[in-house]
Coordinates of C-alpha atoms in Angstrom, one line a residue:
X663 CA 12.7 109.9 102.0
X664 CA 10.8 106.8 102.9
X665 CA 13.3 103.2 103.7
X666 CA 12.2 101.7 100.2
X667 CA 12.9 104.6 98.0
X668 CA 15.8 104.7 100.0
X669 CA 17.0 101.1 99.2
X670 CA 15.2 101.0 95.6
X671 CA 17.9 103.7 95.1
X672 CA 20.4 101.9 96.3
X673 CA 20.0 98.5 94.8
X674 CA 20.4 100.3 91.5
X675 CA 23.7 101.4 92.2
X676 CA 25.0 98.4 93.8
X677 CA 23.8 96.7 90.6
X678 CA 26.3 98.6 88.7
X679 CA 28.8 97.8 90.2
X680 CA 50.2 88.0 104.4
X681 CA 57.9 85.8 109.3
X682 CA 59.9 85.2 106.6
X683 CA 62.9 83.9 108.3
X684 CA 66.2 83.8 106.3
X685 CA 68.8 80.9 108.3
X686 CA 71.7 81.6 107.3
X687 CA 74.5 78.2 108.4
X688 CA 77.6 78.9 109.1
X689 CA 80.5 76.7 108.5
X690 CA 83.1 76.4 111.4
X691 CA 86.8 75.2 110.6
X692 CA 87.5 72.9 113.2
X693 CA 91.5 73.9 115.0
X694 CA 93.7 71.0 114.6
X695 CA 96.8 69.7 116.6
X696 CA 100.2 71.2 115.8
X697 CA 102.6 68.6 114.5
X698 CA 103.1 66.5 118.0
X699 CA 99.7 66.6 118.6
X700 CA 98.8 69.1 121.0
X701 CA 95.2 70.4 120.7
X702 CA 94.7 74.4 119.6
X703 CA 94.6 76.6 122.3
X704 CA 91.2 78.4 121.5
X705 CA 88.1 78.5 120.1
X706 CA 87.4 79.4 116.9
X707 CA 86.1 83.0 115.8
X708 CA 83.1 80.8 114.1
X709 CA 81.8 79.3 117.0
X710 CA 82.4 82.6 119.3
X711 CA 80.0 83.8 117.1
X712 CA 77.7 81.3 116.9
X713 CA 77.6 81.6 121.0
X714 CA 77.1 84.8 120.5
X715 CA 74.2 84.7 118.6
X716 CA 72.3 82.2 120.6
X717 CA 72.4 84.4 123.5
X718 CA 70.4 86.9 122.0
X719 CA 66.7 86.7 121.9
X720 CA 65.5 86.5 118.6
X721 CA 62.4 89.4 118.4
X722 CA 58.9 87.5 118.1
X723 CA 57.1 88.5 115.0
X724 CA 53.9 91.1 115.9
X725 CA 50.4 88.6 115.6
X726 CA 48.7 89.7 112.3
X727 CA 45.1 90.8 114.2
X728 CA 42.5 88.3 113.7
X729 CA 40.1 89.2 110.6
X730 CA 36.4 88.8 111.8
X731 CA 33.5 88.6 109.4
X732 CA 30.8 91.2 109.6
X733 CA 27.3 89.4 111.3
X734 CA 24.2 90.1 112.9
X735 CA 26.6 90.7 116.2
X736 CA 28.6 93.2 115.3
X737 CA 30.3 94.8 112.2
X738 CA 33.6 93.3 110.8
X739 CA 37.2 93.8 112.2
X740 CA 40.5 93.7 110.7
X741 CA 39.3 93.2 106.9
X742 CA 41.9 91.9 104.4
X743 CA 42.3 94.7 101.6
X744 CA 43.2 92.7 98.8
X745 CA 46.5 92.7 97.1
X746 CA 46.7 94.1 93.3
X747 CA 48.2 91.4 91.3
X748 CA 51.3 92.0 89.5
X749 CA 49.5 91.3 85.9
X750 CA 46.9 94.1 86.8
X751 CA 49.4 97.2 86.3
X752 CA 50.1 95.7 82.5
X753 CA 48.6 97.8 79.6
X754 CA 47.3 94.4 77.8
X755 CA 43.8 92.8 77.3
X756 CA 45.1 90.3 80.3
X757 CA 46.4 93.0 82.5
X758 CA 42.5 94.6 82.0
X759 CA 40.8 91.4 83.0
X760 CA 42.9 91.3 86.0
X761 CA 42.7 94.9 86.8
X762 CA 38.7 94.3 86.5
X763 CA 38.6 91.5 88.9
X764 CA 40.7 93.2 91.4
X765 CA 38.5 96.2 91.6
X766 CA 35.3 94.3 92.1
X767 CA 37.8 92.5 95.1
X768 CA 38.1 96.1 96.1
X769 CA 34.6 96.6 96.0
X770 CA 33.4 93.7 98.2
X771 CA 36.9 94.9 101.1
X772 CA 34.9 98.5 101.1
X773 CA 31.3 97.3 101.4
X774 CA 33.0 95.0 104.7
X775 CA 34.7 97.8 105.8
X776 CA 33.4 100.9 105.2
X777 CA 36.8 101.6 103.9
X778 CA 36.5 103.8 100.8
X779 CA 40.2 105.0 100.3
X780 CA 41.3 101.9 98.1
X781 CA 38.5 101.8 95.9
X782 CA 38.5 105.6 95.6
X783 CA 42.3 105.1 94.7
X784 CA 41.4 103.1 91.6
X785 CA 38.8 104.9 90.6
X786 CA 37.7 108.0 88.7
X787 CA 35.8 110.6 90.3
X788 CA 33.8 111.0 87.2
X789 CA 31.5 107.4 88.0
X790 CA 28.5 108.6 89.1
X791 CA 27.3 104.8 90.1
X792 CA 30.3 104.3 92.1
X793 CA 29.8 107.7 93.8
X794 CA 26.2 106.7 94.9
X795 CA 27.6 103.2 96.1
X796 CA 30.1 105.1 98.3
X797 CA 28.0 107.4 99.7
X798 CA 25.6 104.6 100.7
X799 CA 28.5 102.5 102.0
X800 CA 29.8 105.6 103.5
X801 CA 27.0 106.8 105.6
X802 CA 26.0 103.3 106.7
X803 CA 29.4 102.7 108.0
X804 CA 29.1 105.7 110.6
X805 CA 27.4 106.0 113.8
X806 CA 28.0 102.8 115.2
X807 CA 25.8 101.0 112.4
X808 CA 27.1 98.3 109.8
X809 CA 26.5 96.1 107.1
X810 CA 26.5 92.2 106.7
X811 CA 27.0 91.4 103.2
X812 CA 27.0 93.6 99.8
X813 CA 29.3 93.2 97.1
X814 CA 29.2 91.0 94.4
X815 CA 30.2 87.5 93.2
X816 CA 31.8 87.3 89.7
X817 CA 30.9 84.8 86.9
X818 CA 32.9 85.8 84.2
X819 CA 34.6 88.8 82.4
X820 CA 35.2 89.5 78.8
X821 CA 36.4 92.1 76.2
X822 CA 36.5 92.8 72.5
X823 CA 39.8 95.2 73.9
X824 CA 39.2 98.1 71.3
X825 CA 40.2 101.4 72.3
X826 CA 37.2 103.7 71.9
X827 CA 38.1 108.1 71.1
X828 CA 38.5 108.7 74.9
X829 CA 41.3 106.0 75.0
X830 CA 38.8 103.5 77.4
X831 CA 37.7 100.4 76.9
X832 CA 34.8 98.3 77.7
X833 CA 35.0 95.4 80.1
X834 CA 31.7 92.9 80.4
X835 CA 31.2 91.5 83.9
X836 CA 28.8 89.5 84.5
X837 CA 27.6 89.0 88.3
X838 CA 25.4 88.3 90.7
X839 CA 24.6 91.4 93.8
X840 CA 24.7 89.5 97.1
X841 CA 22.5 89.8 99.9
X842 CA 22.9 92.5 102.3
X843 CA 21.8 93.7 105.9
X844 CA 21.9 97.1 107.8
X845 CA 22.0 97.2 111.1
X846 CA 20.9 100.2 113.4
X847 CA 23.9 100.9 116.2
X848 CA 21.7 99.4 118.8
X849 CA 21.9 96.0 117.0
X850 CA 18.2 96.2 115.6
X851 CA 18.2 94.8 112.0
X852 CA 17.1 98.2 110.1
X853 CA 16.6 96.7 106.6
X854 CA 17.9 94.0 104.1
X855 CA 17.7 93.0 100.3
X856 CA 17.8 89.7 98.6
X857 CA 20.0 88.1 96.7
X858 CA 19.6 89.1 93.1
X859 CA 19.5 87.8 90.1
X860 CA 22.7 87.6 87.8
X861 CA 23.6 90.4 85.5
X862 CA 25.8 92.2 83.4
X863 CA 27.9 95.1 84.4
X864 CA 30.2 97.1 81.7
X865 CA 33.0 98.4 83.2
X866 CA 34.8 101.1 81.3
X867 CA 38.9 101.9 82.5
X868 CA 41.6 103.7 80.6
X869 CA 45.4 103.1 81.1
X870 CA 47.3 106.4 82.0
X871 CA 50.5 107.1 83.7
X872 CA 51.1 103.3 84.2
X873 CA 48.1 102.2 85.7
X874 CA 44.3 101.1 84.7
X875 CA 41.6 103.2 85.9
X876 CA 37.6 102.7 86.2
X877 CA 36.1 105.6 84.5
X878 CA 32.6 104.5 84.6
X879 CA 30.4 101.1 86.0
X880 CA 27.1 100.1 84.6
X881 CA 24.3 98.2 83.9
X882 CA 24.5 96.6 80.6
X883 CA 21.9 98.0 77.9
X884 CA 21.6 101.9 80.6
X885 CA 24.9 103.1 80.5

């Protein structure tokens, strides 16, 4: 297969698609004189305690390892996989929305990172388009090559939130594919595509067993 049909292939797919430290004060009861005013004759459990303590080291938090953007000098390190929000596990129009955006955040982590396991987690093996993506994403991520770039930038989401026979529904996304790079192990820039314009993507997801699910990801009007 020849680079462009390659990438036109690919560009049709892609289309588609935190120490918390808890101080804890102590109060110490301060021994008084006995009744002709001699002083107590010892320290209080308290502030053994309290000397206690300060003698022992307090452990040093491990450094969270230092997140470094994929470039043209070397692939990224230490990406950030997003967090799923609290609201995106709730069977509602708003818990769908949020569910949507935190997959396309998913998206954009495994294009970085050539990480597929989260995305895969979230989604069906039954989407063709998002199969193609990862196999792209996949095989560019091996063999000491990378990628700078991918993913998408959202605009905007919406939904008429009507449950169709299969028990899905339809989420519209529109978006704009970002520019990406592929780069050869050896550092040579293999091959890039533009910016494109903004579309619309249809995301389809179904909630089962407590939790949304993308089923399917497409362009608008060739689903």
């Amino acid at each position: 297969m020849n680079r462009r049909t390659k990438f036109d292939t690919f560009t049709r797919a892609r289309s588609s698609v935190f120490a918390l430290l808890t101080v804890t004060a102590l109060g110490l009861t301060a021994c008084g004189g006995d009744a002709e005013g001699e002083p107590g004759s010892s320290a209080s459990p308290a502030t053994s305690a309290v000397a206690s303590e300060a003698a022992t080291p307090t452990p040093t938090p491990s450094a969270t390892p230092e997140y470094k953007p994929a470039s043209a000098e070397g692939p990224a390190e230490n990406v950030p996989l997003p967090k799923m929000p609290k609201k995106a596990k709730e069977e509602s129009e708003e818990g769908l929305q949020t569910f949507t955006l935190y997959w396309y955040d998913v998206l954009n982590y495994t294009y970085e990172s050539g990480d597929l396991a989260p995305l895969e987690a979230i989604t069906a093996e039954s989407c063709r388009r998002c199969g193609e993506v990862g196999k792209i994403i996949s095989d560019w991520n091996s063999e000491g090559r990378w990628m700078v770039g991918g993913g998408v930038k959202i605009h905007g989401t919406g939904t008429d939130y009507v449950k169709d026979a299969d028990g899905a529904y339809q989420m519209a996304v529109q978006l704009t594919p970002l520019e990406v790079q592929y780069f050869q192990a050896d550092g040579a820039l293999h091959a890039e595509e533009p910016k494109q314009d903004a579309g619309l993507d249809i995301l389809v997801a179904r909630y089962e067993n407590g939790a949304w699910e993308t089923l399917n990801v497409g362009v608008a009007g060739e689903m």
